[in-house]
């Protein structure tokens, strides 16, 4: 199966750690040229040096806050100036704060909307002219909450499902340009974000973080958390030439945790 990613340009958002970094790494190993971005220039520099050491695809970075429209515009401009195209786009963002309906303020709602939905819309809008040139691929990262809401994560449950509606609609609108767009949703993947949520839940139940992890694993048929590398391989497949006929779909990478059909 040929991936044919060598020489293609990929923009991977929120890629200085966690899932974004793993995706960027996998794409570089497949020979793609990758622009990474986050709000931390120090982390970006470190990751860029690591990925460049593989001597596969080229790597560059741009510091950007994706809740700011002007910084998104600069990110797209810098990507095109550096690599002369955008063939692949991975939309990704850190999760919003935990909370319930009675604890979440209007400001929290606005911030989560800007980070977890509006940023995706703005990035796609800015990248679209370049994706249209030769056809392209977009993957929007969401959460397993698109199928089964997660208690205590109201903001994520709300805006991640919005990503699904966006993806499904754009799949129809972008098909004439040969642009394929899909959603990929992680379950319990061993990242900093998941470790943070486990710690919060552990404190809530008065147990240790390790005990909390064991409780969660009992609800995962495969009996373990996934690795960022496992998740990244699914995303890389959808961005590659191996995927030529799947668009508008949602894929959950969760070890069988979600019980919904």
Coordinates of C-alpha atoms in Angstrom, one line a residue, residues 53-241:
X53 CA 17.1 14.7 12.8
X54 CA 15.2 11.9 11.1
X55 CA 16.5 13.2 7.7
X56 CA 13.2 12.4 6.1
X57 CA 10.8 15.3 5.3
X58 CA 11.6 18.9 6.0
X59 CA 10.3 20.6 9.2
X60 CA 9.6 24.3 10.0
X61 CA 7.6 26.0 12.7
X62 CA 5.5 29.1 13.3
X63 CA 4.4 30.3 16.8
X64 CA 0.7 30.9 16.7
X65 CA -2.4 31.4 18.9
X66 CA -5.2 29.9 16.9
X67 CA -7.8 31.8 18.7
X68 CA -6.5 34.9 16.9
X69 CA -7.6 35.4 13.3
X70 CA -4.5 37.4 12.4
X71 CA -2.2 34.7 13.7
X72 CA -4.0 32.1 11.7
X73 CA -3.6 34.2 8.5
X74 CA 0.2 34.6 9.3
X75 CA 0.5 30.8 9.9
X76 CA -1.0 30.0 6.5
X77 CA 1.1 32.6 4.8
X78 CA 4.3 31.4 6.4
X79 CA 3.5 27.8 5.5
X80 CA 3.0 28.6 1.8
X81 CA 6.1 30.9 1.7
X82 CA 8.2 28.1 3.3
X83 CA 6.9 25.1 1.3
X84 CA 5.1 26.7 -1.6
X85 CA 1.8 24.7 -1.0
X86 CA -0.5 23.1 1.4
X87 CA -1.6 19.6 0.5
X88 CA -2.6 18.2 3.9
X89 CA -4.2 19.9 6.9
X90 CA -4.6 18.6 10.4
X91 CA -6.8 20.7 12.6
X92 CA -6.1 20.1 16.3
X93 CA -6.5 22.1 19.5
X94 CA -6.1 21.6 23.2
X95 CA -9.2 20.6 25.2
X96 CA -11.3 23.3 27.0
X97 CA -11.6 23.3 30.8
X98 CA -13.7 20.7 32.6
X99 CA -16.9 21.8 34.2
X100 CA -20.7 21.3 34.5
X101 CA -23.5 23.6 33.2
X102 CA -23.8 25.4 36.5
X103 CA -20.0 26.1 36.8
X104 CA -19.3 27.3 33.3
X105 CA -19.5 31.0 32.5
X106 CA -20.3 32.9 29.3
X107 CA -16.6 33.7 29.0
X108 CA -15.8 30.0 29.2
X109 CA -18.3 29.2 26.4
X110 CA -16.9 31.9 24.1
X111 CA -13.3 30.8 24.7
X112 CA -14.1 27.2 24.0
X113 CA -16.0 28.1 20.9
X114 CA -13.0 30.1 19.6
X115 CA -10.5 27.4 20.4
X116 CA -12.3 24.2 19.5
X117 CA -14.6 25.1 16.6
X118 CA -14.0 28.6 15.2
X119 CA -10.3 28.0 14.9
X120 CA -10.9 25.0 12.7
X121 CA -13.3 27.1 10.5
X122 CA -10.8 29.9 10.1
X123 CA -7.9 27.6 9.4
X124 CA -9.8 25.7 6.7
X125 CA -11.0 29.0 5.2
X126 CA -7.4 30.3 4.9
X127 CA -6.0 27.0 3.6
X128 CA -8.7 26.2 1.1
X129 CA -7.3 28.1 -1.9
X130 CA -4.1 26.1 -1.7
X131 CA -5.9 22.8 -1.0
X132 CA -8.1 23.4 -4.1
X133 CA -5.1 23.6 -6.5
X134 CA -4.4 19.9 -6.6
X135 CA -6.9 18.4 -4.3
X136 CA -6.0 17.7 -0.7
X137 CA -6.9 16.1 2.6
X138 CA -8.1 17.5 5.8
X139 CA -8.4 15.7 9.2
X140 CA -10.2 17.4 12.0
X141 CA -9.3 16.0 15.5
X142 CA -12.2 15.8 17.9
X143 CA -12.9 13.5 20.8
X144 CA -14.7 10.2 21.6
X145 CA -17.4 12.5 23.0
X146 CA -18.8 12.8 19.5
X147 CA -20.4 9.5 20.1
X148 CA -20.7 9.3 23.9
X149 CA -20.7 12.5 26.0
X150 CA -18.0 12.5 28.8
X151 CA -19.3 13.5 32.2
X152 CA -17.8 16.8 33.4
X153 CA -16.6 17.9 29.9
X154 CA -19.6 19.8 28.8
X155 CA -17.7 22.3 26.7
X156 CA -15.8 19.5 24.8
X157 CA -19.0 17.5 24.4
X158 CA -20.7 20.5 22.8
X159 CA -18.0 21.8 20.4
X160 CA -16.5 18.5 19.4
X161 CA -19.8 17.4 18.0
X162 CA -19.9 20.7 16.1
X163 CA -16.7 19.5 14.3
X164 CA -18.6 16.5 13.1
X165 CA -21.3 18.6 11.6
X166 CA -18.7 20.9 10.0
X167 CA -16.8 17.9 8.5
X168 CA -19.9 16.2 7.1
X169 CA -21.1 19.4 5.4
X170 CA -17.7 20.4 4.0
X171 CA -17.2 16.9 2.6
X172 CA -20.1 17.6 0.2
X173 CA -19.0 21.1 -0.6
X174 CA -15.3 20.2 -1.2
X175 CA -15.8 17.0 -3.1
X176 CA -15.9 18.8 -6.5
X177 CA -12.3 20.0 -5.7
X178 CA -11.2 16.5 -4.8
X179 CA -10.7 17.5 -1.2
X180 CA -11.4 14.7 1.3
X181 CA -12.2 15.7 4.9
X182 CA -12.7 13.4 7.9
X183 CA -12.9 13.6 11.7
X184 CA -10.7 11.4 13.9
X185 CA -11.6 11.1 17.5
X186 CA -9.3 9.8 20.3
X187 CA -10.5 7.9 23.2
X188 CA -8.1 7.3 26.1
X189 CA -4.8 8.0 24.5
X190 CA -1.8 8.4 26.8
X191 CA -1.2 12.2 26.5
X192 CA -0.6 15.1 28.9
X193 CA -4.3 16.1 28.5
X194 CA -5.6 12.6 29.5
X195 CA -3.1 12.5 32.5
X196 CA -4.5 15.8 33.6
X197 CA -8.1 14.7 33.4
X198 CA -7.3 11.5 35.2
X199 CA -5.7 13.5 38.0
X200 CA -8.9 15.7 38.2
X201 CA -11.1 12.7 38.4
X202 CA -8.9 11.0 41.0
X203 CA -9.1 14.0 43.3
X204 CA -12.9 14.1 42.8
X205 CA -13.2 10.4 43.9
X206 CA -10.5 10.7 46.6
X207 CA -8.2 8.1 45.0
X208 CA -4.8 8.1 43.4
X209 CA -4.2 8.9 39.8
X210 CA -3.0 5.3 39.2
X211 CA -6.2 3.9 40.7
X212 CA -8.2 6.2 38.5
X213 CA -6.4 4.9 35.4
X214 CA -7.1 1.3 36.4
X215 CA -10.8 2.1 36.7
X216 CA -10.9 3.6 33.2
X217 CA -9.0 0.7 31.7
X218 CA -11.7 -1.7 33.0
X219 CA -14.1 0.1 30.5
X220 CA -11.7 -0.4 27.6
X221 CA -12.0 -3.8 25.9
X222 CA -8.3 -3.8 24.9
X223 CA -7.5 -3.1 28.6
X224 CA -5.0 -0.3 28.1
X225 CA -4.7 3.3 26.9
X226 CA -3.7 3.9 23.3
X227 CA -0.4 5.5 22.3
X228 CA -0.1 8.7 20.4
X229 CA 1.8 6.8 17.7
X230 CA -1.2 4.4 17.2
X231 CA -3.5 7.4 16.8
X232 CA -1.2 9.1 14.4
X233 CA -1.0 6.2 12.1
X234 CA -4.8 6.3 11.6
X235 CA -4.6 10.1 10.8
X236 CA -1.6 9.5 8.4
X237 CA -3.5 6.8 6.5
X238 CA -6.5 9.2 6.0
X239 CA -4.1 11.9 4.7
X240 CA -2.3 9.5 2.4
X241 CA -3.0 8.4 -1.2

